[in-house]
Amino acid sequence: QQQVKQSPQSLIVQKGGISIINCAYENTAFDYFPWYQQFPGKGPALLIAIRPDVSEKKEGRFTISFNKSAKQFSLHIMDSQPGDSATYFCAASRVTSGSRLTFGEGTQLTVNP
Amino acid sequence: NAGVMQNPRHLVRRRGQEARLRCSPMKGHSHVYWYRQLPEEGLKFMVYLQKENIIDESGMPKERFSAEFPKEGPSILRIQQVVRGDSAAYFCASSRPTYNEQFFGPGTRLTVL
C-alpha cells in the first residue's frame, strides 16, 4: 500500500518536444506529491509539488497534473531542452513534516538536440 | 544561504570497517531524514530524526546501522562492519517543522571494497 509506481523507466525526446512521466500511488492517506530532478553524481533537487486539492500546477515549463480518483499524477515538461536530461523521481507522502517520502523508481530522460 | 551539507562526498571502506556519514541541515530546519539509493534504484527511506530524538527508524536495517542527531553538531549515520551490499549513495534531507518540503544534500557515495 506504500508503493509508488513510475513509468516509463526511460524516455527519449527531441528538443522542443513534450516529456511526460506518469506515477500512480496506492495509499489514499498521501496528500503531498513532489517531483525531484537528479543529475548524475548530485542529490535530488525539488522541482515542483502538488496537493490533492488542485488538479494542475504549473511552474515555468513544468506542469503537474493530478487525478485524485485514479490515484495518478504526471509531470509534463514543455519545450524540453538538452539541459533537462536527468533522472526524474516522483514521490508521495503526508504533507505534515516528519513524513517519509515514498519514491517512484525513476525515469531517465534524454533530450536530443 | 547554504543548503543541506553532507560529508564526506565519497567514502571508501574495506569490509568490516566502520563508516560515518555526516549531515548538516539547512538553516531553520530541525527535521532530518536519511535515504539510501542503491545503484540503478530509487531512494529508500531509512530514518527520521529531530534534535536528540529518533522519531522513525522503520526503514533502517536492524543490525549494524544507527543514526543520531545531537543537540549540537551534525546528524550522523553510522554503519558498523560494512559489507559490499552497503555500497550505495546515502542522502540526507531536511525540512522545517511545519511542512514536509524536503531538501536534499549532495549525498555521500560509499564504496565497500
Short mmCIF file of C-alpha atoms in Angstrom, two decimals:
data_model
loop_
_atom_site.label_atom_id
_atom_site.label_comp_id
_atom_site.label_asym_id
_atom_site.label_seq_id
_atom_site.Cartn_x
_atom_site.Cartn_y
_atom_site.Cartn_z
CA GLN A 1 0.00 0.00 0.00
CA GLN A 2 3.03 2.23 0.30
CA GLN A 3 4.24 1.83 -3.27
CA VAL A 4 4.54 4.47 -5.92
CA LYS A 5 4.74 3.17 -9.47
CA GLN A 6 6.51 5.31 -12.07
CA SER A 7 6.68 4.98 -15.84
CA PRO A 8 8.36 4.95 -18.24
CA GLN A 9 11.72 3.79 -16.96
CA SER A 10 13.45 5.75 -19.72
CA LEU A 11 12.33 8.39 -22.17
CA ILE A 12 13.95 9.94 -25.22
CA VAL A 13 12.52 13.21 -26.52
CA GLN A 14 13.60 15.63 -29.23
CA LYS A 15 14.46 19.19 -28.30
CA GLY A 16 11.30 21.26 -28.16
CA GLY A 17 9.08 18.26 -27.54
CA ILE A 18 6.91 17.41 -24.56
CA SER A 19 8.18 14.93 -21.94
CA ILE A 20 5.51 13.11 -19.94
CA ILE A 21 6.21 10.96 -16.89
CA ASN A 22 3.47 9.15 -15.01
CA CYS A 23 3.08 7.95 -11.45
CA ALA A 24 0.43 6.00 -9.56
CA TYR A 25 0.06 5.59 -5.82
CA GLU A 26 -1.95 3.31 -3.59
CA ASN A 27 -2.11 4.92 -0.17
CA THR A 28 -5.08 7.30 -0.03
CA ALA A 29 -3.57 8.96 3.05
CA PHE A 30 -0.92 10.58 0.85
CA ASP A 31 -1.63 14.27 0.36
CA TYR A 32 1.67 15.69 -0.89
CA PHE A 33 3.21 14.78 -4.26
CA PRO A 34 6.62 16.28 -5.15
CA TRP A 35 8.81 15.71 -8.16
CA TYR A 36 12.58 15.67 -7.93
CA GLN A 37 15.24 16.09 -10.62
CA GLN A 38 18.57 14.37 -10.20
CA PHE A 39 21.71 14.84 -12.29
CA PRO A 40 24.48 12.21 -12.18
CA GLY A 41 26.55 12.48 -9.03
CA LYS A 42 24.21 15.03 -7.46
CA GLY A 43 21.45 14.99 -4.89
CA PRO A 44 17.75 15.12 -5.86
CA ALA A 45 16.52 18.68 -6.32
CA LEU A 46 12.91 19.57 -5.58
CA LEU A 47 11.31 20.62 -8.85
CA ILE A 48 7.60 21.10 -8.21
CA ALA A 49 4.96 19.70 -5.86
CA ILE A 50 1.18 19.43 -5.73
CA ARG A 51 -1.54 18.87 -3.12
CA PRO A 52 -4.74 16.93 -3.95
CA ASP A 53 -6.97 19.99 -3.67
CA VAL A 54 -5.91 21.12 -7.15
CA SER A 55 -5.85 19.18 -10.42
CA GLU A 56 -2.94 21.02 -12.01
CA LYS A 57 0.04 23.13 -11.03
CA LYS A 58 2.36 24.91 -13.43
CA GLU A 59 5.77 26.42 -12.84
CA GLY A 60 7.50 27.63 -15.96
CA ARG A 61 7.88 24.73 -18.38
CA PHE A 62 6.95 22.15 -15.72
CA THR A 63 3.34 21.11 -15.04
CA ILE A 64 1.93 18.52 -12.65
CA SER A 65 -1.45 17.01 -13.48
CA PHE A 66 -3.24 15.25 -10.64
CA ASN A 67 -6.16 12.80 -10.82
CA LYS A 68 -7.33 12.02 -7.30
CA SER A 69 -9.98 9.45 -8.26
CA ALA A 70 -7.49 7.46 -10.34
CA LYS A 71 -4.70 7.98 -7.78
CA GLN A 72 -2.39 9.12 -10.54
CA PHE A 73 -0.26 12.15 -11.22
CA SER A 74 2.08 13.12 -14.00
CA LEU A 75 4.86 15.55 -14.85
CA HIS A 76 4.82 17.38 -18.17
CA ILE A 77 7.94 19.16 -19.37
CA MET A 78 7.07 21.53 -22.18
CA ASP A 79 9.63 22.63 -24.77
CA SER A 80 12.10 20.05 -23.47
CA GLN A 81 15.76 21.10 -23.63
CA PRO A 82 19.01 19.07 -23.60
CA GLY A 83 19.71 20.57 -20.18
CA ASP A 84 16.58 18.79 -18.89
CA SER A 85 18.32 15.44 -19.44
CA ALA A 86 18.34 13.91 -15.97
CA THR A 87 16.58 11.32 -13.84
CA TYR A 88 13.18 12.35 -12.53
CA PHE A 89 11.59 10.87 -9.43
CA CYS A 90 8.01 11.24 -8.29
CA ALA A 91 7.26 10.85 -4.62
CA ALA A 92 4.31 10.78 -2.27
CA SER A 93 3.85 11.40 1.44
CA ARG A 94 1.76 13.21 4.02
CA VAL A 95 2.15 16.97 3.95
CA THR A 96 2.92 17.16 7.66
CA SER A 97 6.59 17.45 8.43
CA GLY A 98 8.16 14.23 9.55
CA SER A 99 6.51 12.06 6.95
CA ARG A 100 8.77 9.87 4.86
CA LEU A 101 8.82 10.35 1.10
CA THR A 102 7.94 7.20 -0.86
CA PHE A 103 9.69 7.43 -4.21
CA GLY A 104 8.94 6.00 -7.62
CA GLU A 105 11.63 4.04 -9.40
CA GLY A 106 12.77 6.98 -11.51
CA THR A 107 12.67 7.95 -15.19
CA GLN A 108 15.85 8.63 -17.10
CA LEU A 109 15.06 11.44 -19.55
CA THR A 110 17.27 12.15 -22.54
CA VAL A 111 16.53 15.19 -24.66
CA ASN A 112 18.29 15.05 -28.02
CA PRO A 113 19.47 18.32 -29.60
CA ASN B 1 22.08 30.64 2.26
CA ALA B 2 23.72 27.24 2.46
CA GLY B 3 21.75 24.16 1.57
CA VAL B 4 21.96 20.75 3.18
CA MET B 5 25.60 19.81 3.65
CA GLN B 6 26.96 16.29 3.69
CA ASN B 7 30.45 14.97 4.17
CA PRO B 8 32.40 13.22 3.08
CA ARG B 9 31.20 13.21 -0.51
CA HIS B 10 32.99 9.96 -1.23
CA LEU B 11 33.98 7.30 1.27
CA VAL B 12 35.85 4.07 0.64
CA ARG B 13 35.90 1.38 3.28
CA ARG B 14 37.06 -2.22 3.42
CA ARG B 15 34.71 -4.93 4.58
CA GLY B 16 34.42 -4.94 8.36
CA GLN B 17 35.33 -1.28 8.85
CA GLU B 18 33.03 1.44 10.12
CA ALA B 19 31.52 4.24 8.03
CA ARG B 20 30.41 7.56 9.50
CA LEU B 21 28.35 9.90 7.34
CA ARG B 22 27.58 13.45 8.46
CA CYS B 23 24.72 15.78 7.59
CA SER B 24 24.09 19.40 8.49
CA PRO B 25 20.53 20.53 7.75
CA MET B 26 19.55 23.80 6.15
CA LYS B 27 19.30 26.81 8.43
CA GLY B 28 15.94 26.85 10.15
CA HIS B 29 15.34 23.14 9.52
CA SER B 30 15.07 20.92 12.56
CA HIS B 31 13.93 17.69 10.88
CA VAL B 32 16.46 15.38 9.26
CA TYR B 33 15.84 12.34 7.08
CA TRP B 34 18.26 9.76 5.69
CA TYR B 35 17.63 7.91 2.42
CA ARG B 36 19.67 5.29 0.61
CA GLN B 37 19.96 4.93 -3.16
CA LEU B 38 21.30 1.64 -4.41
CA PRO B 39 22.78 1.57 -7.93
CA GLU B 40 20.12 1.94 -10.61
CA GLU B 41 17.36 2.15 -8.00
CA GLY B 42 15.18 4.79 -6.41
CA LEU B 43 15.59 6.31 -3.00
CA LYS B 44 14.50 4.39 0.08
CA PHE B 45 13.71 5.97 3.43
CA MET B 46 15.89 4.91 6.32
CA VAL B 47 15.32 7.14 9.35
CA TYR B 48 13.78 10.42 10.51
CA LEU B 49 15.26 12.39 13.39
CA GLN B 50 14.79 15.57 15.32
CA LYS B 51 17.34 17.04 17.73
CA GLU B 52 18.24 14.34 20.26
CA ASN B 53 15.37 12.12 19.13
CA ILE B 54 14.94 9.28 16.65
CA ILE B 55 11.33 9.59 15.54
CA ASP B 56 11.02 6.88 12.88
CA GLU B 57 13.72 4.30 12.14
CA SER B 58 11.45 1.78 10.47
CA GLY B 59 13.45 1.88 7.23
CA MET B 60 16.79 1.20 8.86
CA PRO B 61 18.34 -2.27 8.78
CA LYS B 62 18.06 -3.80 12.25
CA GLU B 63 21.74 -4.53 12.62
CA ARG B 64 24.91 -2.51 12.06
CA PHE B 65 23.12 0.76 11.24
CA SER B 66 22.48 3.60 13.68
CA ALA B 67 21.71 7.29 13.47
CA GLU B 68 21.82 10.26 15.78
CA PHE B 69 21.15 13.99 15.71
CA PRO B 70 22.76 15.51 18.79
CA LYS B 71 21.85 18.80 20.37
CA GLU B 72 24.99 20.32 18.89
CA GLY B 73 26.56 19.32 15.61
CA PRO B 74 25.52 17.38 12.55
CA SER B 75 23.39 14.30 12.22
CA ILE B 76 25.46 11.12 11.92
CA LEU B 77 24.60 7.91 10.10
CA ARG B 78 26.87 5.14 11.33
CA ILE B 79 27.37 1.80 9.61
CA GLN B 80 29.39 -0.76 11.54
CA GLN B 81 31.21 -3.71 9.98
CA VAL B 82 30.38 -2.66 6.44
CA VAL B 83 29.68 -5.26 3.76
CA ARG B 84 29.76 -4.92 -0.02
CA GLY B 85 25.97 -4.63 -0.12
CA ASP B 86 26.22 -1.37 1.81
CA SER B 87 27.79 0.29 -1.24
CA ALA B 88 25.31 2.99 -2.20
CA ALA B 89 24.65 6.71 -2.21
CA TYR B 90 23.34 7.96 1.11
CA PHE B 91 21.35 11.16 1.05
CA CYS B 92 20.29 13.39 3.86
CA ALA B 93 17.29 15.71 3.59
CA SER B 94 15.93 18.34 5.91
CA SER B 95 12.63 20.16 6.37
CA ARG B 96 11.04 22.81 8.55
CA PRO B 97 8.85 21.69 11.44
CA THR B 98 5.65 22.80 9.76
CA TYR B 99 5.75 21.45 6.22
CA ASN B 100 7.13 18.34 4.56
CA GLU B 101 9.09 20.10 1.83
CA GLN B 102 12.32 18.11 1.96
CA PHE B 103 15.57 19.44 0.54
CA PHE B 104 18.36 17.02 -0.18
CA GLY B 105 22.09 17.25 0.24
CA PRO B 106 24.65 16.18 -2.39
CA GLY B 107 24.98 12.72 -0.85
CA THR B 108 27.81 10.51 0.34
CA ARG B 109 28.84 7.77 -2.04
CA LEU B 110 30.04 4.80 -0.04
CA THR B 111 32.13 2.14 -1.71
CA VAL B 112 32.96 -1.02 0.21
CA LEU B 113 35.91 -2.96 -1.13
#
